[in-house]
Amino acid sequence: MWYHKPVINEDMLQSLPNLKIVASSGVGIDHLDLNLLSSYGVKASNTPFVVSTDTADLGMALMLASSRRLVEGYQMAVSCDTEYFPADWLGTEVSGATLGIVGMGTIGYKVAERAKGFEMKILYHNRNRRNKEEESAVGAIYCKKIDDLLQQSDFVLLSVNLTPETHKLIGKRELELMKPTATLINISRGLVVDQDALVEALQNKVIKAAALDVTYPEPLPRDHPLLKLKNVIITPHIGSATKKTRRLMMENMTESIQAGLTGLPIPNEVL
Amino acid sequence: MSKKVQAIYLWWHKSVIDQELLQSLPNLKVIANSGVGMDHLDLKLVASFGVKVANAPCDVSGSTADTEVALLLASARRLVEGYHVAISSGMEYCEADFLGVEVTGATLRINGMGSIGYKIALRAKAFEMNILYHNRTWRKEQEEQAVGATYCKKIDSLLQKANFVMVVVSLTPLTDELIGKREMELMKPAATLINISGGTIQNCPATALQTGVIRAAALEVTYPEPLPRLPSLLITLLKLENIIITPHLSIKTGKATYMITEEAAENILAALNGLPIPSEVLPS
């Protein structure tokens, strides 16, 4: 299964009586109805760890590109109409700024490790607190309440799984808690954010900017307001899109399939 | 009006300081430059008019280092291209083979390990990159170890090993055209070139990019700025998908601009009051 296709539903499962395993690319499994699969005796697997560093790298790439207005800058540099670069066209600093990481799993932690190199102050919110060594290795401060993180951060990065609890985790209320100079970065799933509330927040300057590798749906309809906002960078879900990682993902998936077909324990099985 | 002018704050090479201008400003005492690079000024000419010159070497190295890592990441992961795909009117889905290259664990070669180069190395280390560097002088062992950097004595050496080559030097006659056709051909075809130094260090990389001699390039500084909108350039350099050109973003933050301007103002006030100028630059 690549990029959530084909869609696995009752009809599909009924038509494939000998199906033994669904190997899904990437770490997210929100698109799979695990109970349904299980009821047909079909196993499922994902590729959890290989995608972590590339996704963290992309999170950093989006944060830096957004803060320094890289895409706008590029357009200005190559546009036929450009005669000079205006002196008052400015971005904002990343070094020394405060990064709030919502979801400090493998990917969130790797983002923290990278952000530390930029002398950023790191806050995090997670279901469970990390241990002291892990926190001090990256200089991360735990925020039990997400509100505290939202109010203090210059950049808010979402790296949670999509679950019923995290569905629309960031809505109108949360966006209004953020600083008006803050940027929202999403490398988790589109549905973690109330997208309509985000559009409104960006249009009304409730927050400064957003950088999204994920949306709902993907791709967005071509007349969606997010595509037209100057203070938004969108990338087409390329968190794990490097040659090496894709190859590793394929290898993981093949191993899982082979194990599934031969009745052996399945690496990266999702229960 | 021109008799009243005693100081010039030179914002990014404008105005052009030539014989004509200097002759027209008989009471000019000082030219304060924004930024540290002085390659655009004829220091001997200016001194011959009895005008003092100062630069602004304040520590904007963090801001510059951030930009360069931003360019490295954007180029590696094809961020600008990806953005255009994501917003294009024809997009139905993203091709499964839209792939970039890894940054974590890759080899970065930095030409120029001054304060900016070192800050880049600190950031690159956080991405677990393998760092090679070339500089006029060695860094101390402790400094090298802190970022895990290995010295390359010759400019050519280990160009072949690098996934990313970053040029971070001051523009001087020695460094002019540091990375030219020959050096680019030494690089791996999968490598990316990032140039943040003075523009003429870069021989036009259009051919190298078109023919796959190198994978991609990111140019933060060009010569001139902006690039002229000539038909030939528009067709080649400005339209290539594997190049990112940015309008000298490195100091374009509120904080950096403020620091530079503050320092320039100090220099100007000192000169006008006959006091020693904090960051005076003398012709060598």
XYZ file of C-alpha atoms in Angstrom, chain A residues 27-153:
127
model
C 4.574 5.258 9.855
C 1.009 6.633 9.966
C -1.772 4.037 10.053
C -4.752 6.338 10.542
C -6.052 5.374 7.095
C -6.349 1.682 8.060
C -9.353 0.206 9.843
C -7.396 -2.292 11.898
C -10.473 -3.884 13.450
C -11.952 -4.477 10.016
C -8.741 -6.043 8.736
C -8.475 -8.221 11.801
C -12.038 -9.453 11.327
C -10.949 -10.793 7.931
C -7.831 -12.373 9.407
C -5.596 -9.935 7.500
C -2.428 -8.656 9.149
C -1.025 -5.128 8.784
C 2.454 -3.625 8.971
C 4.021 -0.145 8.622
C 7.572 1.291 8.310
C 7.993 3.171 11.564
C 11.608 4.143 12.103
C 13.180 4.596 8.712
C 11.143 7.712 7.983
C 12.094 9.551 11.161
C 15.243 11.457 10.223
C 14.031 12.574 6.800
C 10.728 13.756 8.241
C 12.545 15.660 10.996
C 14.850 17.173 8.357
C 11.849 18.313 6.347
C 10.272 19.830 9.469
C 13.424 21.891 9.940
C 13.504 22.760 6.230
C 9.933 24.069 6.416
C 10.601 26.077 9.562
C 13.700 27.711 8.069
C 12.121 28.326 4.665
C 9.070 29.913 6.242
C 10.939 32.133 8.680
C 13.333 33.450 6.032
C 10.614 33.714 3.342
C 12.676 31.514 1.068
C 9.960 30.720 -1.473
C 8.895 34.362 -1.789
C 12.553 35.348 -1.999
C 13.144 32.868 -4.790
C 10.181 34.211 -6.715
C 11.511 37.736 -6.333
C 15.017 36.708 -7.403
C 13.849 35.044 -10.625
C 10.854 37.183 -11.543
C 11.004 39.103 -14.819
C 9.695 42.182 -13.049
C 12.381 42.472 -10.386
C 14.610 45.521 -10.685
C 15.980 45.658 -7.148
C 15.522 43.963 -3.818
C 13.618 46.207 -1.369
C 15.579 47.101 1.775
C 12.590 46.582 4.062
C 11.735 43.085 2.879
C 12.644 41.038 5.958
C 12.225 37.626 7.546
C 12.636 36.507 11.149
C 15.369 34.760 13.102
C 15.353 31.063 13.843
C 18.524 31.042 15.960
C 17.645 31.715 19.558
C 13.903 31.578 18.943
C 11.489 29.309 20.843
C 10.309 26.094 19.219
C 7.305 24.256 20.659
C 7.141 20.592 19.628
C 3.725 18.976 19.966
C 4.354 15.238 19.964
C 7.792 14.212 21.150
C 7.961 10.731 19.682
C 10.867 9.591 17.505
C 10.335 12.287 14.905
C 9.654 15.071 17.422
C 12.801 14.191 19.328
C 14.917 14.255 16.192
C 13.527 17.708 15.423
C 14.607 18.788 18.911
C 18.136 17.444 18.312
C 18.390 19.511 15.136
C 16.859 22.623 16.628
C 19.425 22.531 19.426
C 22.131 23.196 16.807
C 20.388 26.515 16.144
C 20.459 27.446 19.850
C 16.676 27.367 19.928
C 14.790 27.229 23.193
C 12.782 23.998 23.028
C 9.419 23.367 24.677
C 7.481 20.149 24.192
C 4.096 18.680 24.891
C 3.556 14.932 24.874
C 1.236 12.314 26.329
C 4.138 11.186 28.503
C 7.069 13.149 29.744
C 10.463 12.110 28.416
C 13.079 11.150 31.007
C 15.555 13.679 32.415
C 18.524 12.564 30.326
C 16.560 12.784 27.116
C 15.271 16.219 28.053
C 18.654 17.615 29.012
C 20.367 16.131 25.937
C 18.335 18.531 23.816
C 17.552 21.150 26.450
C 13.823 20.539 26.141
C 11.325 21.818 28.695
C 8.106 19.864 29.274
C 4.787 21.695 29.041
C 2.088 19.638 30.677
C -0.545 21.936 29.236
C -0.430 22.540 25.523
C -1.652 26.094 26.181
C 1.649 27.005 27.857
C 3.568 25.791 24.837
C 1.327 27.641 22.402
C 1.595 30.940 24.226
C 5.383 30.950 24.419
C 6.461 29.534 21.067
